[in-house]
Amino acid sequence: MEQQVDLVDVYEHLADGFDEAVNELAELVRIAGVSAQPTQDLARCADAVQRSMRLSGLETRLIEGYGPAAVYGERIVNPNLPTVLIYGHYDVQPAENTDEWNSPPFEPTLLDGRMYARGSSDNKGQHLAQLIGIRAILATRGELPLNVKFLIEGEEEIGSPHLAELARNNKALLRADIAITSDGPVHRSGLPQLVLGTRGQLGVELRARGANQDAHSGSQGGLLPDPAANLVRALATLWAPDGRVAVRGFYDHVAQPTERERSNLAALPLDLSEHFATYGINKLPPPHPVGFYERLMLLPTMTIVGISSGYTGPGVKTVISQSAMARIDMRLVPGQLPDHIFALLRAHLALHDSSIELVKLSSGPASRTPIDDPAVALITRAIEQATSHQPLVVPSLGSTLPNYVFTDILSMPSVLVPYANADQNNHAANENFELSRFMDGMKICATMLHYLAG
């Protein structure tokens, strides 16, 4: 490894103030801030994030008019220096099934080196680690080695519906050389990872309609249209026998992985038996011509995520339902534009059953930063210094984040550096953040800023 930046004083300061950092995180997670159930807690979360930013030496203000207020902060040391934009979110998932929690979800509980609470790792602990890393640099060095900007929004957990508009209308304010997001977990092996993209998403609903009311399946069977049968027949046309999507043109613009991306994927740790056993599948599926990680990250998917029609309660109700519905989730990759894929799907359904109505529910494009971007090597070195582990460089997540806002709208490279433990249980009961990972996040942030300063 090349010579490291000397940050001993910064790391020691972080260790000395660690208990205070844990207490600050505890205060943040006590404020619920569930964006799916908006209340005044969202405004209280924004105020709390502002306080944390001010403690980290940032000038801060709220950006309003785009859903719950986004919190913006900046420290401009010198306009001629590089600028890093750090993104996160203060909203959290609901925690309604409290009987599944071992402790109250919004009352932080420290146990076995972890903080258990909703929002501890997704995402309050991760963006707080960034802020405290900055705080430590200022306390030990007096000034940052570059400019920083923060954007912490309050709608990520419901798909960031206003983030793109916010970015388009605030391009000058958000201008930077690179965007960094710390969200999600490290690799399931426990190794840190540097992620360079996310898949896009398109959610649709297929609706089939028949008579204007339910009808007796004995007296009207074979006479009235059967929406459920029509829907099933239409769904069956969407996939070829080998599982590939059969919609004409679906794969036409899929960006092919580079040799280096394929090489990095091949180096990722993988235990297929363990992976499938986690989901109760003890027999491995047949070999696939495309590798596990390439399918997970670099190829598109089409999945039925919901289907409904007729009576499904106790006993039997012999009726032809007047309607049927199916919801489909597609994960898209660079080269596939959601609006174009929607048009292809609509044309496909029109060929097979023009009575099926297609409704768009959600969409967002894919995003990927090239693996040979100069910042990738710098951040890799920073993570290795801060954690003593060389990170896995991963071309893309299988899931979707609003990464395209930074790459497509704000025209900057964008990377994800997750800090949370692999078993963080985000979106589930007993969400938690390993405190050692919390400390690693502070160190990684401070180290990244020094390497990116050049």
Short mmCIF file of N, CA and C in Angstrom, two decimals, residues 305-427:
data_model
loop_
_atom_site.label_atom_id
_atom_site.label_comp_id
_atom_site.label_asym_id
_atom_site.label_seq_id
_atom_site.Cartn_x
_atom_site.Cartn_y
_atom_site.Cartn_z
N VAL A 305 -44.77 -8.91 -7.77
CA VAL A 305 -44.67 -8.67 -6.33
C VAL A 305 -46.03 -8.63 -5.64
N GLY A 306 -47.10 -8.76 -6.42
CA GLY A 306 -48.42 -8.81 -5.82
C GLY A 306 -49.44 -9.22 -6.86
N ILE A 307 -50.44 -10.00 -6.43
CA ILE A 307 -51.49 -10.43 -7.37
C ILE A 307 -52.76 -10.66 -6.56
N SER A 308 -53.89 -10.23 -7.10
CA SER A 308 -55.13 -10.30 -6.32
C SER A 308 -56.34 -10.41 -7.24
N SER A 309 -57.28 -11.28 -6.84
CA SER A 309 -58.56 -11.37 -7.53
C SER A 309 -59.45 -12.33 -6.75
N GLY A 310 -60.74 -12.06 -6.78
CA GLY A 310 -61.70 -13.01 -6.23
C GLY A 310 -61.66 -13.14 -4.71
N TYR A 311 -62.26 -14.23 -4.24
CA TYR A 311 -62.42 -14.49 -2.80
C TYR A 311 -61.35 -15.46 -2.35
N THR A 312 -60.64 -15.09 -1.28
CA THR A 312 -59.59 -15.97 -0.75
C THR A 312 -59.74 -16.20 0.75
N GLY A 313 -60.93 -15.96 1.27
CA GLY A 313 -61.17 -16.17 2.69
C GLY A 313 -61.51 -17.62 3.00
N PRO A 314 -61.96 -17.87 4.22
CA PRO A 314 -62.31 -19.25 4.61
C PRO A 314 -63.43 -19.82 3.74
N GLY A 315 -63.37 -21.13 3.52
CA GLY A 315 -64.40 -21.77 2.73
C GLY A 315 -64.27 -21.44 1.26
N VAL A 316 -65.40 -21.54 0.54
CA VAL A 316 -65.40 -21.32 -0.90
C VAL A 316 -66.51 -20.36 -1.25
N LYS A 317 -66.20 -19.42 -2.12
CA LYS A 317 -67.20 -18.51 -2.66
C LYS A 317 -67.13 -18.61 -4.17
N THR A 318 -68.12 -19.19 -4.79
CA THR A 318 -68.05 -19.52 -6.21
C THR A 318 -68.54 -18.34 -7.05
N VAL A 319 -67.62 -17.38 -7.26
CA VAL A 319 -67.97 -16.22 -8.07
C VAL A 319 -66.87 -15.96 -9.10
N ILE A 320 -67.28 -15.35 -10.21
CA ILE A 320 -66.33 -14.79 -11.15
C ILE A 320 -66.10 -13.35 -10.70
N SER A 321 -64.88 -13.03 -10.34
CA SER A 321 -64.59 -11.68 -9.88
C SER A 321 -64.73 -10.68 -11.02
N GLN A 322 -65.13 -9.47 -10.67
CA GLN A 322 -65.27 -8.43 -11.69
C GLN A 322 -63.94 -7.83 -12.09
N SER A 323 -62.86 -8.11 -11.31
CA SER A 323 -61.57 -7.51 -11.65
C SER A 323 -60.43 -8.38 -11.12
N ALA A 324 -59.24 -8.12 -11.63
CA ALA A 324 -58.02 -8.79 -11.17
C ALA A 324 -56.87 -7.82 -11.33
N MET A 325 -55.87 -7.95 -10.47
CA MET A 325 -54.76 -7.00 -10.46
C MET A 325 -53.46 -7.72 -10.17
N ALA A 326 -52.40 -7.30 -10.83
CA ALA A 326 -51.05 -7.79 -10.51
C ALA A 326 -50.10 -6.61 -10.52
N ARG A 327 -49.15 -6.63 -9.60
CA ARG A 327 -48.12 -5.60 -9.55
C ARG A 327 -46.77 -6.22 -9.91
N ILE A 328 -46.05 -5.50 -10.73
CA ILE A 328 -44.75 -5.98 -11.22
C ILE A 328 -43.68 -4.96 -10.88
N ASP A 329 -42.57 -5.46 -10.37
CA ASP A 329 -41.40 -4.64 -10.07
C ASP A 329 -40.30 -5.00 -11.05
N MET A 330 -39.74 -4.00 -11.73
CA MET A 330 -38.61 -4.22 -12.62
C MET A 330 -37.40 -3.46 -12.09
N ARG A 331 -36.25 -4.13 -12.05
CA ARG A 331 -35.00 -3.46 -11.72
C ARG A 331 -34.21 -3.30 -13.01
N LEU A 332 -33.84 -2.08 -13.29
CA LEU A 332 -33.25 -1.73 -14.58
C LEU A 332 -31.78 -1.38 -14.43
N VAL A 333 -31.05 -1.43 -15.52
CA VAL A 333 -29.61 -1.17 -15.51
C VAL A 333 -29.31 -0.03 -16.48
N PRO A 334 -28.10 0.54 -16.41
CA PRO A 334 -27.77 1.63 -17.34
C PRO A 334 -28.06 1.25 -18.79
N GLY A 335 -28.63 2.20 -19.51
CA GLY A 335 -29.06 1.96 -20.89
C GLY A 335 -30.56 1.75 -21.00
N GLN A 336 -31.21 1.36 -19.91
CA GLN A 336 -32.66 1.16 -19.90
C GLN A 336 -33.33 2.37 -19.24
N LEU A 337 -34.09 3.11 -20.01
CA LEU A 337 -34.81 4.26 -19.46
C LEU A 337 -36.21 3.80 -19.03
N PRO A 338 -36.64 4.13 -17.81
CA PRO A 338 -37.93 3.64 -17.33
C PRO A 338 -39.10 3.96 -18.26
N ASP A 339 -39.15 5.16 -18.80
CA ASP A 339 -40.28 5.52 -19.68
C ASP A 339 -40.28 4.66 -20.95
N HIS A 340 -39.09 4.37 -21.48
CA HIS A 340 -39.00 3.54 -22.68
C HIS A 340 -39.44 2.11 -22.38
N ILE A 341 -39.00 1.58 -21.24
CA ILE A 341 -39.40 0.21 -20.87
C ILE A 341 -40.91 0.14 -20.64
N PHE A 342 -41.47 1.18 -20.05
CA PHE A 342 -42.93 1.21 -19.84
C PHE A 342 -43.65 1.17 -21.18
N ALA A 343 -43.15 1.93 -22.15
CA ALA A 343 -43.78 1.93 -23.48
C ALA A 343 -43.66 0.56 -24.15
N LEU A 344 -42.52 -0.11 -23.99
CA LEU A 344 -42.37 -1.44 -24.56
C LEU A 344 -43.35 -2.43 -23.92
N LEU A 345 -43.51 -2.33 -22.62
CA LEU A 345 -44.44 -3.24 -21.93
C LEU A 345 -45.87 -2.98 -22.35
N ARG A 346 -46.22 -1.71 -22.52
CA ARG A 346 -47.59 -1.38 -22.96
C ARG A 346 -47.84 -1.93 -24.36
N ALA A 347 -46.87 -1.80 -25.25
CA ALA A 347 -47.02 -2.32 -26.61
C ALA A 347 -47.14 -3.85 -26.60
N HIS A 348 -46.36 -4.49 -25.73
CA HIS A 348 -46.41 -5.96 -25.62
C HIS A 348 -47.81 -6.41 -25.19
N LEU A 349 -48.35 -5.78 -24.16
CA LEU A 349 -49.66 -6.19 -23.66
C LEU A 349 -50.75 -5.92 -24.69
N ALA A 350 -50.61 -4.84 -25.45
CA ALA A 350 -51.61 -4.53 -26.47
C ALA A 350 -51.66 -5.62 -27.54
N LEU A 351 -50.53 -6.25 -27.82
CA LEU A 351 -50.50 -7.34 -28.80
C LEU A 351 -51.22 -8.58 -28.29
N HIS A 352 -51.18 -8.80 -26.98
CA HIS A 352 -51.71 -10.05 -26.44
C HIS A 352 -53.10 -9.91 -25.83
N ASP A 353 -53.40 -8.78 -25.24
CA ASP A 353 -54.74 -8.55 -24.69
C ASP A 353 -54.90 -7.05 -24.47
N SER A 354 -55.53 -6.40 -25.41
CA SER A 354 -55.66 -4.94 -25.35
C SER A 354 -56.56 -4.47 -24.23
N SER A 355 -57.28 -5.40 -23.58
CA SER A 355 -58.16 -5.00 -22.49
C SER A 355 -57.42 -4.80 -21.18
N ILE A 356 -56.19 -5.27 -21.10
CA ILE A 356 -55.40 -5.12 -19.87
C ILE A 356 -54.93 -3.68 -19.75
N GLU A 357 -55.28 -3.05 -18.63
CA GLU A 357 -54.84 -1.68 -18.36
C GLU A 357 -53.49 -1.70 -17.65
N LEU A 358 -52.58 -0.83 -18.08
CA LEU A 358 -51.25 -0.75 -17.49
C LEU A 358 -51.08 0.62 -16.83
N VAL A 359 -50.71 0.62 -15.56
CA VAL A 359 -50.57 1.86 -14.79
C VAL A 359 -49.17 1.92 -14.19
N LYS A 360 -48.49 3.04 -14.37
CA LYS A 360 -47.17 3.21 -13.77
C LYS A 360 -47.32 3.63 -12.31
N LEU A 361 -46.59 2.97 -11.42
CA LEU A 361 -46.65 3.27 -9.99
C LEU A 361 -45.41 4.02 -9.51
N SER A 362 -44.25 3.67 -10.04
CA SER A 362 -43.01 4.30 -9.58
C SER A 362 -41.93 4.07 -10.63
N SER A 363 -40.93 4.95 -10.63
CA SER A 363 -39.84 4.76 -11.56
C SER A 363 -38.63 5.59 -11.17
N GLY A 364 -37.47 5.14 -11.61
CA GLY A 364 -36.23 5.86 -11.40
C GLY A 364 -35.13 5.18 -12.19
N PRO A 365 -34.27 5.94 -12.86
CA PRO A 365 -33.24 5.33 -13.69
C PRO A 365 -32.08 4.75 -12.90
N ALA A 366 -31.34 3.89 -13.56
CA ALA A 366 -30.13 3.31 -12.97
C ALA A 366 -29.01 4.35 -13.01
N SER A 367 -27.94 4.05 -12.28
CA SER A 367 -26.80 4.96 -12.23
C SER A 367 -25.54 4.13 -11.99
N ARG A 368 -24.45 4.53 -12.64
CA ARG A 368 -23.19 3.83 -12.38
C ARG A 368 -22.01 4.75 -12.67
N THR A 369 -21.10 4.82 -11.74
CA THR A 369 -19.85 5.56 -11.92
C THR A 369 -18.78 4.61 -12.43
N PRO A 370 -18.01 5.00 -13.45
CA PRO A 370 -17.01 4.09 -14.00
C PRO A 370 -16.00 3.63 -12.95
N ILE A 371 -15.61 2.38 -13.04
CA ILE A 371 -14.71 1.80 -12.05
C ILE A 371 -13.31 2.40 -12.14
N ASP A 372 -12.99 3.02 -13.28
CA ASP A 372 -11.67 3.64 -13.43
C ASP A 372 -11.68 5.13 -13.12
N ASP A 373 -12.77 5.66 -12.53
CA ASP A 373 -12.78 7.06 -12.11
C ASP A 373 -11.67 7.26 -11.08
N PRO A 374 -10.88 8.33 -11.19
CA PRO A 374 -9.75 8.53 -10.27
C PRO A 374 -10.13 8.52 -8.79
N ALA A 375 -11.33 8.96 -8.47
CA ALA A 375 -11.74 8.99 -7.06
C ALA A 375 -11.86 7.59 -6.47
N VAL A 376 -12.13 6.58 -7.30
CA VAL A 376 -12.31 5.21 -6.79
C VAL A 376 -11.03 4.71 -6.12
N ALA A 377 -9.89 4.93 -6.76
CA ALA A 377 -8.63 4.49 -6.18
C ALA A 377 -8.32 5.25 -4.89
N LEU A 378 -8.63 6.55 -4.85
CA LEU A 378 -8.35 7.35 -3.66
C LEU A 378 -9.21 6.89 -2.48
N ILE A 379 -10.49 6.66 -2.74
CA ILE A 379 -11.39 6.23 -1.66
C ILE A 379 -11.04 4.82 -1.20
N THR A 380 -10.63 3.97 -2.13
CA THR A 380 -10.19 2.62 -1.76
C THR A 380 -9.04 2.69 -0.78
N ARG A 381 -8.05 3.53 -1.05
CA ARG A 381 -6.90 3.68 -0.15
C ARG A 381 -7.34 4.23 1.20
N ALA A 382 -8.28 5.17 1.19
CA ALA A 382 -8.75 5.76 2.45
C ALA A 382 -9.45 4.73 3.32
N ILE A 383 -10.32 3.92 2.72
CA ILE A 383 -11.04 2.91 3.49
C ILE A 383 -10.06 1.89 4.07
N GLU A 384 -9.07 1.51 3.26
CA GLU A 384 -8.08 0.54 3.75
C GLU A 384 -7.29 1.10 4.92
N GLN A 385 -6.92 2.37 4.87
CA GLN A 385 -6.18 2.96 5.99
C GLN A 385 -7.05 3.01 7.24
N ALA A 386 -8.32 3.41 7.08
CA ALA A 386 -9.19 3.61 8.24
C ALA A 386 -9.60 2.30 8.90
N THR A 387 -9.69 1.20 8.12
CA THR A 387 -10.23 -0.05 8.67
C THR A 387 -9.23 -1.19 8.70
N SER A 388 -8.07 -1.00 8.05
CA SER A 388 -7.06 -2.06 7.90
C SER A 388 -7.57 -3.21 7.02
N HIS A 389 -8.60 -2.95 6.22
CA HIS A 389 -9.12 -3.95 5.29
C HIS A 389 -9.29 -3.29 3.92
N GLN A 390 -8.79 -3.96 2.88
CA GLN A 390 -9.02 -3.44 1.54
C GLN A 390 -10.47 -3.67 1.16
N PRO A 391 -11.17 -2.62 0.74
CA PRO A 391 -12.60 -2.78 0.45
C PRO A 391 -12.83 -3.55 -0.85
N LEU A 392 -13.97 -4.20 -0.92
CA LEU A 392 -14.44 -4.79 -2.16
C LEU A 392 -15.02 -3.67 -3.02
N VAL A 393 -14.56 -3.55 -4.26
CA VAL A 393 -15.08 -2.52 -5.15
C VAL A 393 -16.17 -3.16 -6.00
N VAL A 394 -17.41 -2.72 -5.79
CA VAL A 394 -18.59 -3.37 -6.35
C VAL A 394 -19.22 -2.43 -7.39
N PRO A 395 -19.43 -2.90 -8.63
CA PRO A 395 -19.96 -2.02 -9.67
C PRO A 395 -21.35 -1.45 -9.37
N SER A 396 -22.19 -2.22 -8.68
CA SER A 396 -23.56 -1.74 -8.46
C SER A 396 -24.22 -2.52 -7.34
N LEU A 397 -25.17 -1.87 -6.70
CA LEU A 397 -26.11 -2.57 -5.84
C LEU A 397 -27.17 -3.25 -6.70
N GLY A 398 -27.79 -4.29 -6.16
CA GLY A 398 -28.93 -4.87 -6.84
C GLY A 398 -30.17 -4.02 -6.65
N SER A 399 -30.19 -3.22 -5.59
CA SER A 399 -31.35 -2.41 -5.24
C SER A 399 -31.25 -1.02 -5.84
N THR A 400 -32.16 -0.15 -5.43
CA THR A 400 -32.31 1.16 -6.06
C THR A 400 -32.21 2.27 -5.02
N LEU A 401 -31.40 3.26 -5.31
CA LEU A 401 -31.31 4.50 -4.55
C LEU A 401 -31.36 5.66 -5.55
N PRO A 402 -31.60 6.88 -5.08
CA PRO A 402 -31.67 8.01 -6.03
C PRO A 402 -30.30 8.49 -6.48
N ASN A 403 -29.43 7.55 -6.82
CA ASN A 403 -28.06 7.88 -7.23
C ASN A 403 -28.03 8.68 -8.52
N TYR A 404 -29.02 8.44 -9.39
CA TYR A 404 -29.05 9.13 -10.68
C TYR A 404 -29.16 10.64 -10.52
N VAL A 405 -29.69 11.08 -9.40
CA VAL A 405 -29.80 12.52 -9.16
C VAL A 405 -28.42 13.18 -9.24
N PHE A 406 -27.42 12.47 -8.73
CA PHE A 406 -26.07 13.03 -8.71
C PHE A 406 -25.35 12.82 -10.03
N THR A 407 -25.46 11.63 -10.61
CA THR A 407 -24.74 11.36 -11.85
C THR A 407 -25.41 12.00 -13.06
N ASP A 408 -26.73 11.96 -13.14
CA ASP A 408 -27.44 12.41 -14.34
C ASP A 408 -27.85 13.88 -14.28
N ILE A 409 -28.32 14.32 -13.11
CA ILE A 409 -28.82 15.70 -12.99
C ILE A 409 -27.71 16.66 -12.60
N LEU A 410 -26.89 16.26 -11.61
CA LEU A 410 -25.83 17.14 -11.12
C LEU A 410 -24.49 16.86 -11.78
N SER A 411 -24.42 15.85 -12.64
CA SER A 411 -23.25 15.57 -13.49
C SER A 411 -21.96 15.41 -12.70
N MET A 412 -21.98 14.52 -11.72
CA MET A 412 -20.78 14.23 -10.94
C MET A 412 -20.69 12.73 -10.68
N PRO A 413 -19.50 12.20 -10.49
CA PRO A 413 -19.41 10.80 -10.06
C PRO A 413 -20.06 10.64 -8.69
N SER A 414 -20.59 9.47 -8.42
CA SER A 414 -21.28 9.22 -7.16
C SER A 414 -20.96 7.82 -6.68
N VAL A 415 -20.56 7.70 -5.42
CA VAL A 415 -20.21 6.40 -4.86
C VAL A 415 -20.92 6.20 -3.54
N LEU A 416 -21.07 4.93 -3.17
CA LEU A 416 -21.64 4.58 -1.87
C LEU A 416 -20.57 3.90 -1.03
N VAL A 417 -20.44 4.36 0.21
CA VAL A 417 -19.49 3.77 1.14
C VAL A 417 -20.29 3.37 2.39
N PRO A 418 -20.88 2.17 2.40
CA PRO A 418 -21.74 1.77 3.53
C PRO A 418 -20.92 1.55 4.80
N TYR A 419 -21.49 1.95 5.93
CA TYR A 419 -20.83 1.79 7.22
C TYR A 419 -21.48 0.72 8.09
N ALA A 420 -22.74 0.38 7.85
CA ALA A 420 -23.48 -0.47 8.79
C ALA A 420 -23.05 -1.93 8.69
N ASN A 421 -23.26 -2.67 9.76
CA ASN A 421 -22.99 -4.10 9.80
C ASN A 421 -23.95 -4.85 8.88
N ALA A 422 -23.50 -6.01 8.38
CA ALA A 422 -24.29 -6.77 7.41
C ALA A 422 -25.62 -7.22 7.99
N ASP A 423 -25.70 -7.42 9.29
CA ASP A 423 -26.95 -7.85 9.94
C ASP A 423 -27.62 -6.69 10.66
N GLN A 424 -27.66 -5.54 10.01
CA GLN A 424 -28.23 -4.34 10.64
C GLN A 424 -29.75 -4.41 10.80
N ASN A 425 -30.41 -5.30 10.05
CA ASN A 425 -31.87 -5.42 10.11
C ASN A 425 -32.58 -4.13 9.73
N ASN A 426 -32.03 -3.40 8.78
CA ASN A 426 -32.74 -2.20 8.34
C ASN A 426 -34.07 -2.59 7.71
N HIS A 427 -35.08 -1.81 7.97
CA HIS A 427 -36.47 -2.02 7.51
C HIS A 427 -37.15 -3.15 8.28
#
